[in-house]
Tab-separated table of C-alpha atoms and ligand atoms in Angstrom:
chain	number	residue	atom	x	y	z
A	1	MET	CA	-132.841	-132.775	63.771
A	2	SER	CA	-132.735	-135.809	66.092
A	3	VAL	CA	-129.534	-136.810	67.872
A	4	PHE	CA	-129.360	-139.829	65.555
A	5	GLY	CA	-129.740	-137.518	62.553
A	6	ARG	CA	-126.839	-135.362	63.768
A	7	LEU	CA	-124.658	-138.413	64.427
A	8	ARG	CA	-125.412	-139.977	61.057
A	9	PRO	CA	-122.449	-138.439	59.141
A	10	LEU	CA	-120.065	-139.639	61.867
A	11	LEU	CA	-121.576	-143.120	61.754
A	12	ASP	CA	-121.264	-143.165	57.959
A	13	THR	CA	-117.573	-142.207	58.129
A	14	ALA	CA	-116.915	-144.823	60.833
A	15	LEU	CA	-118.556	-147.482	58.626
A	16	ASP	CA	-116.288	-146.471	55.764
A	17	ARG	CA	-113.079	-146.696	57.805
A	18	THR	CA	-113.927	-150.061	59.365
A	19	VAL	CA	-114.490	-151.615	55.891
A	20	VAL	CA	-116.361	-154.839	56.773
A	21	PRO	CA	-119.501	-153.264	58.255
A	22	GLY	CA	-119.457	-150.440	55.704
A	23	TYR	CA	-119.034	-152.565	52.581
A	24	THR	CA	-121.600	-155.201	53.528
A	25	ARG	CA	-125.367	-154.870	53.686
A	26	ILE	CA	-125.034	-153.536	57.249
A	27	GLY	CA	-123.498	-150.318	55.904
A	28	TYR	CA	-126.004	-150.084	53.090
A	29	ARG	CA	-129.013	-150.509	55.372
A	30	LEU	CA	-127.758	-148.050	57.999
A	31	ARG	CA	-126.950	-145.392	55.402
A	32	GLN	CA	-130.095	-145.961	53.368
A	33	SER	CA	-132.301	-145.128	56.324
A	34	GLY	CA	-130.892	-141.586	56.188
A	35	TRP	CA	-131.373	-140.910	52.482
A	36	ALA	CA	-133.930	-138.206	52.020
A	37	ASP	CA	-133.423	-137.826	48.283
A	38	ASP	CA	-135.206	-140.793	46.726
A	39	LEU	CA	-135.395	-140.645	42.976
A	40	PRO	CA	-138.819	-139.618	41.660
A	41	GLN	CA	-140.818	-141.995	39.467
A	42	GLY	CA	-139.952	-141.591	35.806
A	43	ALA	CA	-136.728	-139.714	36.704
A	44	LEU	CA	-135.038	-140.932	33.504
A	45	ARG	CA	-138.008	-140.800	31.124
A	46	GLY	CA	-136.790	-139.728	27.693
A	47	ARG	CA	-133.147	-140.495	28.602
A	48	THR	CA	-130.955	-143.111	26.930
A	49	VAL	CA	-128.396	-144.981	29.021
A	50	LEU	CA	-125.772	-147.568	28.106
A	51	VAL	CA	-124.517	-150.127	30.653
A	52	THR	CA	-121.634	-152.489	29.886
A	53	GLY	CA	-121.511	-156.016	31.333
A	54	ALA	CA	-125.278	-155.800	31.792
A	55	ASN	CA	-126.271	-159.447	31.359
A	56	ARG	CA	-125.693	-160.394	34.998
A	57	GLY	CA	-124.606	-159.257	38.454
A	58	LEU	CA	-124.342	-155.561	39.198
A	59	GLY	CA	-124.637	-154.526	35.542
A	60	LYS	CA	-128.000	-156.240	35.197
A	61	ALA	CA	-129.189	-154.725	38.492
A	62	ILE	CA	-128.063	-151.255	37.351
A	63	ALA	CA	-129.858	-151.721	34.034
A	64	ALA	CA	-133.017	-152.857	35.857
A	65	GLY	CA	-132.798	-149.869	38.216
A	66	LEU	CA	-132.473	-147.460	35.289
A	67	ALA	CA	-135.312	-149.184	33.413
A	68	GLY	CA	-137.406	-148.810	36.574
A	69	LEU	CA	-136.909	-145.044	36.238
A	70	ASP	CA	-138.203	-145.299	32.636
A	71	ALA	CA	-134.855	-144.873	30.843
A	72	THR	CA	-134.274	-146.418	27.431
A	73	VAL	CA	-131.497	-148.895	28.244
A	74	LEU	CA	-128.824	-150.250	25.918
A	75	LEU	CA	-127.664	-153.468	27.564
A	76	THR	CA	-124.142	-153.906	26.279
A	77	VAL	CA	-122.868	-157.472	26.552
A	78	ARG	CA	-120.385	-159.928	25.078
A	79	ASP	CA	-122.879	-162.701	24.560
A	80	ARG	CA	-126.114	-161.750	22.776
A	81	GLU	CA	-128.076	-164.736	24.036
A	82	SER	CA	-127.500	-164.031	27.743
A	83	GLY	CA	-128.094	-160.328	27.039
A	84	GLU	CA	-131.476	-161.165	25.531
A	85	ARG	CA	-132.398	-163.290	28.542
A	86	ALA	CA	-131.518	-160.369	30.848
A	87	ARG	CA	-133.452	-157.967	28.636
A	88	ASP	CA	-136.575	-160.153	28.727
A	89	GLU	CA	-136.475	-160.262	32.536
A	90	ILE	CA	-135.972	-156.496	32.849
A	91	VAL	CA	-138.746	-155.721	30.358
A	92	ALA	CA	-141.141	-158.109	32.132
A	93	GLU	CA	-140.465	-156.225	35.369
A	94	SER	CA	-140.403	-152.611	34.123
A	95	GLY	CA	-142.048	-152.515	30.705
A	96	ALA	CA	-139.219	-150.164	29.666
A	97	ASP	CA	-137.533	-149.905	26.272
A	98	VAL	CA	-134.478	-152.171	26.687
A	99	ARG	CA	-132.231	-153.173	23.775
A	100	VAL	CA	-129.251	-155.485	23.521
A	101	ALA	CA	-125.964	-154.404	21.937
A	102	VAL	CA	-122.846	-156.560	21.621
A	103	CYS	CA	-119.338	-155.324	22.427
A	104	ASP	CA	-116.265	-156.849	24.049
A	105	VAL	CA	-114.930	-153.735	25.768
A	106	SER	CA	-111.424	-155.182	26.158
A	107	ASP	CA	-110.912	-155.336	22.387
A	108	LEU	CA	-110.043	-151.875	21.108
A	109	GLY	CA	-110.891	-152.599	17.470
A	110	THR	CA	-114.281	-153.948	18.516
A	111	VAL	CA	-114.881	-150.856	20.670
A	112	ARG	CA	-114.103	-148.537	17.739
A	113	ALA	CA	-116.426	-150.455	15.407
A	114	PHE	CA	-119.179	-150.675	18.028
A	115	ALA	CA	-119.052	-146.924	18.740
A	116	ALA	CA	-119.040	-146.061	15.033
A	117	GLU	CA	-122.088	-148.267	14.434
A	118	LEU	CA	-123.947	-146.923	17.477
A	119	ARG	CA	-123.385	-143.332	16.342
A	120	THR	CA	-125.261	-144.089	13.122
A	121	ARG	CA	-128.435	-145.229	14.895
A	122	VAL	CA	-128.614	-143.508	18.320
A	123	PRO	CA	-128.561	-139.711	18.129
A	124	ARG	CA	-127.997	-138.962	21.806
A	125	LEU	CA	-126.626	-140.730	24.859
A	126	ASP	CA	-127.386	-139.336	28.318
A	127	VAL	CA	-125.577	-141.787	30.610
A	128	LEU	CA	-122.711	-144.209	29.966
A	129	ILE	CA	-121.918	-146.726	32.730
A	130	HIS	CA	-118.668	-148.682	32.504
A	131	ASN	CA	-119.521	-151.674	34.669
A	132	ALA	CA	-117.890	-154.613	32.795
A	133	GLY	CA	-115.149	-156.158	34.869
A	134	LEU	CA	-113.257	-159.296	35.757
A	135	LEU	CA	-110.792	-160.758	38.232
A	136	PRO	CA	-108.726	-163.245	36.225
A	137	ALA	CA	-107.019	-166.319	37.660
A	138	THR	CA	-103.989	-166.001	35.380
A	139	ARG	CA	-102.375	-163.302	33.253
A	140	ASP	CA	-104.022	-162.964	29.892
A	141	GLU	CA	-103.533	-160.511	27.029
A	142	THR	CA	-105.994	-159.131	24.525
A	143	ALA	CA	-105.477	-159.262	20.761
A	144	ASP	CA	-104.004	-155.749	21.071
A	145	GLY	CA	-101.369	-157.094	23.498
A	146	HIS	CA	-102.754	-155.448	26.645
A	147	GLU	CA	-103.113	-157.162	30.017
A	148	ILE	CA	-106.779	-158.122	30.320
A	149	THR	CA	-107.816	-156.089	33.403
A	150	LEU	CA	-106.073	-152.971	32.068
A	151	ALA	CA	-107.897	-153.397	28.758
A	152	THR	CA	-111.305	-154.093	30.334
A	153	HIS	CA	-111.329	-151.602	33.219
A	154	VAL	CA	-109.303	-148.725	31.763
A	155	LEU	CA	-108.431	-148.762	28.064
A	156	GLY	CA	-111.801	-149.925	26.694
A	157	PRO	CA	-113.818	-147.469	28.832
A	158	ILE	CA	-111.591	-144.493	27.910
A	159	LEU	CA	-111.814	-145.326	24.215
A	160	LEU	CA	-115.546	-146.041	24.279
A	161	THR	CA	-116.282	-142.752	26.070
A	162	GLU	CA	-114.107	-140.808	23.646
A	163	ARG	CA	-115.792	-142.411	20.641
A	164	LEU	CA	-119.273	-141.760	22.076
A	165	SER	CA	-118.454	-138.244	23.293
A	166	SER	CA	-120.307	-136.560	20.419
A	167	MET	CA	-123.439	-138.570	21.339
A	168	LEU	CA	-122.984	-137.625	24.999
A	169	ALA	CA	-122.436	-133.978	24.083
A	170	ALA	CA	-125.871	-134.000	22.431
A	171	SER	CA	-127.431	-134.499	25.900
A	172	ASP	CA	-128.225	-131.540	28.161
A	173	ASP	CA	-126.878	-133.458	31.197
A	174	PRO	CA	-124.459	-136.190	30.097
A	175	ARG	CA	-122.873	-138.415	32.755
A	176	VAL	CA	-120.227	-141.135	32.656
A	177	ILE	CA	-119.784	-143.570	35.561
A	178	LEU	CA	-116.848	-145.920	36.136
A	179	MET	CA	-117.533	-148.904	38.404
A	180	SER	CA	-114.389	-149.221	40.495
A	181	SER	CA	-113.879	-151.308	43.634
A	182	GLY	CA	-112.989	-150.820	47.294
A	183	GLY	CA	-110.107	-153.192	46.464
A	184	MET	CA	-108.383	-150.206	44.857
A	185	TYR	CA	-107.623	-148.851	48.355
A	186	THR	CA	-104.926	-151.536	48.688
A	187	GLN	CA	-102.882	-150.555	45.620
A	188	SER	CA	-100.981	-147.584	44.221
A	189	LEU	CA	-100.785	-146.694	40.541
A	190	PRO	CA	-98.635	-149.180	38.574
A	191	VAL	CA	-96.608	-146.428	36.934
A	192	GLU	CA	-93.546	-148.585	36.209
A	193	ASP	CA	-95.482	-151.630	35.011
A	194	PRO	CA	-98.974	-150.810	33.699
A	195	GLU	CA	-99.225	-154.136	31.836
A	196	TYR	CA	-98.196	-156.202	34.889
A	197	ARG	CA	-95.218	-157.847	33.140
A	198	VAL	CA	-92.953	-157.843	36.217
A	199	GLY	CA	-93.181	-160.242	39.171
A	200	SER	CA	-95.543	-163.130	39.731
A	201	TYR	CA	-99.007	-162.277	38.489
A	202	ARG	CA	-101.884	-162.130	40.957
A	203	GLY	CA	-105.321	-161.465	39.507
A	204	ALA	CA	-106.514	-159.662	42.640
A	205	VAL	CA	-103.561	-157.253	42.419
A	206	ALA	CA	-104.086	-156.624	38.696
A	207	TYR	CA	-107.757	-156.017	39.442
A	208	ALA	CA	-107.078	-153.571	42.288
A	209	ARG	CA	-104.381	-151.679	40.357
A	210	THR	CA	-106.658	-151.083	37.390
A	211	LYS	CA	-109.556	-150.147	39.669
A	212	ARG	CA	-107.161	-147.625	41.264
A	213	MET	CA	-106.429	-146.269	37.779
A	214	GLN	CA	-110.139	-145.715	37.132
A	215	VAL	CA	-110.379	-143.547	40.242
A	216	ALA	CA	-107.109	-141.689	39.614
A	217	PHE	CA	-108.131	-140.914	36.018
A	218	THR	CA	-111.627	-139.683	36.906
A	219	PRO	CA	-110.545	-136.023	37.376
A	220	ILE	CA	-108.430	-136.186	34.199
A	221	LEU	CA	-111.370	-137.510	32.195
A	222	ALA	CA	-113.649	-134.903	33.782
A	223	ARG	CA	-111.304	-132.158	32.572
A	224	ARG	CA	-110.918	-133.728	29.151
A	225	TRP	CA	-114.651	-133.672	28.446
A	226	ALA	CA	-115.602	-130.591	30.489
A	227	ASP	CA	-115.940	-128.440	27.375
A	228	ARG	CA	-118.675	-130.872	26.262
A	229	HIS	CA	-120.336	-130.623	29.707
A	230	ILE	CA	-119.837	-134.376	30.240
A	231	ARG	CA	-119.615	-135.154	33.969
A	232	VAL	CA	-117.464	-138.099	35.027
A	233	TYR	CA	-117.756	-140.118	38.246
A	234	SER	CA	-116.179	-143.227	39.698
A	235	MET	CA	-117.680	-145.251	42.520
A	236	HIS	CA	-117.423	-148.499	44.402
A	237	PRO	CA	-120.403	-150.712	45.218
A	238	GLY	CA	-119.270	-152.338	48.460
A	239	TRP	CA	-119.419	-156.146	48.430
A	240	ALA	CA	-122.349	-157.663	46.569
A	241	ASP	CA	-123.285	-161.273	45.926
A	242	THR	CA	-122.915	-161.686	42.158
A	243	PRO	CA	-121.915	-164.499	39.778
A	244	GLY	CA	-118.497	-162.824	39.475
A	245	VAL	CA	-117.865	-162.963	43.225
A	246	ALA	CA	-119.111	-166.579	43.371
A	247	SER	CA	-116.727	-167.707	40.625
A	248	SER	CA	-113.656	-165.525	41.336
A	249	LEU	CA	-113.763	-165.277	45.126
A	250	PRO	CA	-115.486	-168.441	46.468
A	251	GLY	CA	-113.536	-168.343	49.766
A	252	PHE	CA	-114.427	-164.695	50.354
A	253	ARG	CA	-118.058	-165.425	49.551
A	254	ALA	CA	-118.119	-168.390	51.938
A	255	VAL	CA	-116.873	-166.178	54.789
A	256	THR	CA	-118.955	-163.055	54.099
A	257	GLY	CA	-121.993	-164.934	52.663
A	258	PRO	CA	-125.082	-163.600	54.424
A	259	LEU	CA	-123.537	-160.157	54.901
A	260	LEU	CA	-123.009	-159.513	51.198
A	261	ARG	CA	-125.233	-156.907	49.589
A	262	THR	CA	-127.810	-157.894	47.020
A	263	PRO	CA	-126.897	-156.850	43.443
A	264	GLU	CA	-129.597	-154.147	43.728
A	265	GLU	CA	-127.947	-152.720	46.853
A	266	GLY	CA	-124.549	-152.762	45.130
A	267	ALA	CA	-126.097	-151.068	42.084
A	268	ASP	CA	-127.795	-148.300	44.046
A	269	THR	CA	-125.126	-145.593	43.827
A	270	ALA	CA	-124.664	-146.081	40.062
A	271	VAL	CA	-128.407	-145.623	39.509
A	272	TRP	CA	-128.431	-142.627	41.836
A	273	LEU	CA	-125.423	-140.987	40.135
A	274	ALA	CA	-127.150	-141.479	36.787
A	275	ALA	CA	-130.397	-139.844	37.859
A	276	THR	CA	-130.054	-137.540	40.853
A	277	LYS	CA	-130.611	-133.823	40.353
A	278	PRO	CA	-128.769	-131.567	40.374
A	279	ALA	CA	-125.847	-133.577	39.002
A	280	PRO	CA	-123.099	-134.034	41.614
A	281	PRO	CA	-119.743	-132.318	40.981
A	282	THR	CA	-117.754	-133.895	38.162
A	283	GLY	CA	-114.450	-135.727	38.686
A	284	THR	CA	-115.462	-137.254	42.029
A	285	PHE	CA	-115.381	-140.738	43.633
A	286	TRP	CA	-118.503	-142.159	45.371
A	287	HIS	CA	-119.845	-144.948	47.557
A	288	ASP	CA	-123.348	-145.177	49.020
A	289	ARG	CA	-124.393	-141.797	47.615
A	290	ARG	CA	-121.516	-139.878	49.221
A	291	PRO	CA	-118.156	-138.699	47.906
A	292	ARG	CA	-115.370	-140.758	49.496
A	293	PRO	CA	-111.634	-140.338	50.054
A	294	GLU	CA	-109.377	-141.860	47.394
A	295	HIS	CA	-106.801	-143.104	49.920
A	296	TYR	CA	-106.748	-144.592	53.380
A	297	LEU	CA	-103.199	-146.005	53.267
A	298	PRO	CA	-100.306	-143.535	52.874
A	299	TRP	CA	-98.269	-145.811	50.556
A	300	THR	CA	-100.987	-145.877	47.901
A	301	ARG	CA	-100.539	-142.180	47.063
A	302	SER	CA	-98.788	-141.209	43.818
A	303	SER	CA	-97.453	-137.886	42.600
A	304	ASP	CA	-99.309	-135.925	39.927
A	305	VAL	CA	-96.301	-136.469	37.666
A	306	ASP	CA	-96.636	-140.257	37.990
A	307	ARG	CA	-100.384	-140.135	37.469
A	308	ASP	CA	-99.924	-138.025	34.333
A	309	LEU	CA	-97.248	-140.407	33.021
A	310	LEU	CA	-99.609	-143.367	33.422
A	311	TRP	CA	-102.428	-141.407	31.850
A	312	ARG	CA	-100.196	-140.624	28.851
A	313	TYR	CA	-99.408	-144.349	28.525
A	314	CYS	CA	-103.112	-145.223	28.403
A	315	ALA	CA	-104.081	-142.316	26.156
A	316	THR	CA	-101.378	-143.359	23.684
A	317	ALA	CA	-102.388	-147.040	23.923
A	318	VAL	CA	-105.930	-146.235	22.782
A	319	GLY	CA	-104.796	-143.616	20.251
A	320	LEU	CA	-106.830	-140.963	22.002
A	321	ASP	CA	-105.778	-138.112	19.772
A	322	ARG	CA	-105.948	-140.187	16.632
A	323	VAL	CA	-108.896	-139.756	14.295
A	324	ASP	CA	-109.862	-142.871	12.346
C	401	NAP	N1	-119.703	-157.716	43.243
C	401	NAP	C1	-118.938	-156.967	44.011
C	401	NAP	O1	-118.925	-157.103	45.251
C	401	NAP	C2	-118.050	-155.918	43.405
C	401	NAP	C3	-117.230	-155.179	44.280
C	401	NAP	C4	-116.443	-154.178	43.748
C	401	NAP	C5	-116.497	-153.891	42.400
C	401	NAP	N2	-117.278	-154.638	41.573
C	401	NAP	C6	-117.272	-154.301	40.142
C	401	NAP	O2	-118.587	-154.281	39.628
C	401	NAP	C7	-118.593	-154.681	38.258
C	401	NAP	C8	-119.576	-155.817	38.080
C	401	NAP	O3	-119.170	-156.862	38.923
C	401	NAP	P1	-120.051	-158.165	39.221
C	401	NAP	O4	-119.703	-158.567	40.602
C	401	NAP	O5	-121.431	-157.938	38.794
C	401	NAP	O6	-119.296	-159.185	38.223
C	401	NAP	P2	-119.845	-160.363	37.263
C	401	NAP	O7	-120.990	-161.046	37.858
C	401	NAP	O8	-118.624	-161.161	36.943
C	401	NAP	O9	-120.281	-159.554	35.966
C	401	NAP	C9	-119.285	-158.959	35.178
C	401	NAP	C10	-119.899	-158.527	33.890
C	401	NAP	O10	-118.859	-157.921	33.104
C	401	NAP	C11	-118.927	-158.526	31.820
C	401	NAP	N3	-117.625	-158.458	31.149
C	401	NAP	C12	-116.431	-158.924	31.573
C	401	NAP	N4	-115.475	-158.687	30.664
C	401	NAP	C13	-116.100	-158.047	29.631
C	401	NAP	C14	-115.668	-157.533	28.396
C	401	NAP	N5	-114.389	-157.662	27.993
C	401	NAP	N6	-116.554	-156.925	27.588
C	401	NAP	C15	-117.854	-156.807	27.975
C	401	NAP	N7	-118.328	-157.288	29.116
C	401	NAP	C16	-117.456	-157.902	29.942
C	401	NAP	C17	-119.378	-159.946	32.064
C	401	NAP	O11	-119.850	-160.491	30.859
C	401	NAP	P3	-119.845	-162.100	30.588
C	401	NAP	O12	-121.103	-162.610	31.211
C	401	NAP	O13	-119.813	-162.179	29.104
C	401	NAP	O14	-118.606	-162.636	31.228
C	401	NAP	C18	-120.468	-159.684	33.079
C	401	NAP	O15	-121.636	-159.243	32.451
C	401	NAP	C19	-117.166	-155.056	37.910
C	401	NAP	O16	-116.514	-153.975	37.295
C	401	NAP	C20	-116.543	-155.327	39.286
C	401	NAP	O17	-115.169	-155.111	39.292
C	401	NAP	C21	-118.069	-155.652	42.043
């Protein structure tokens, strides 16, 4: 192995710790040059994958990447028309079987109905990617009374996975992927205030707290569905130039502009986690095709007791052990 090859893991870790180079396209390009395990053509032929928030940004790029590996893709969107536009573009590029499904993942009743309907027409689901996300300007609640980022990033994905778990269990290699964010490194678990009712509301904090929850719950979800052989991963994409970043973080985009990753670069690890063989260990957190630490700042750590308390809150909120 060349000297550069031997130094590569050290370089990768240094990129991760220094954030800006690692999260931008600089980190992606440097790491990518060392990836020996490119996915073979047709890696997902015969597999069915569902991607939420797939009409634009990273979700659309993930869906296109999966379609490029010949998966059957269920683009799951809030707005059918923009979903159909995305589908037409992906089909024109890949020729894959891409279908549009409509579900607002923040609305628990809608999620239950969507999952029930999907179970009647799709016998097996191989990969479920929870990509839908938002960074709201002001505090908003869903019809169920949950703060919007908690509902979209945590409650909806837990409920949707649970309700599709029989379809996932029908696969010989089922995988679930939660799209978190490097922003989660700045926050601890909001054990005392999961619905962000206390203090002045900041969308970026709500966003980072719920992205932290996704990562903290990944091992719990992995254990929950282990008897069905469902593997669960969380990941962060770095910083990619998407419509969401343009509308929610215009100042950030103006500063980082040319260094931002393309949506395809941000989508890469999700596509890789969906398709690489053998499947990586369940319950793990990833960025740029490598497992990553869950904490860099000591004050973001929580006890197992606190994590389990917050998990119980969310499991109860979605009625996890209820059958209806
Ligand atoms: N871009 C980045 O640098 C970056 C960094 C870290 C993490 N992420 C994460 O990556 C994911 C995608 O981000 P993006 O940058 O591509 O954002 P984006 O351009 O804003 O796309 C977000 C997608 O989520 C959908 N969505 C939002 N709320 C939904 C709901 N309740 N039900 C169903 N779909 C919903 C949106 O649908 P509509 O079109 O209907 O609004 C849209 O398709 C998010 O989870 C985000 O937190 C992105």
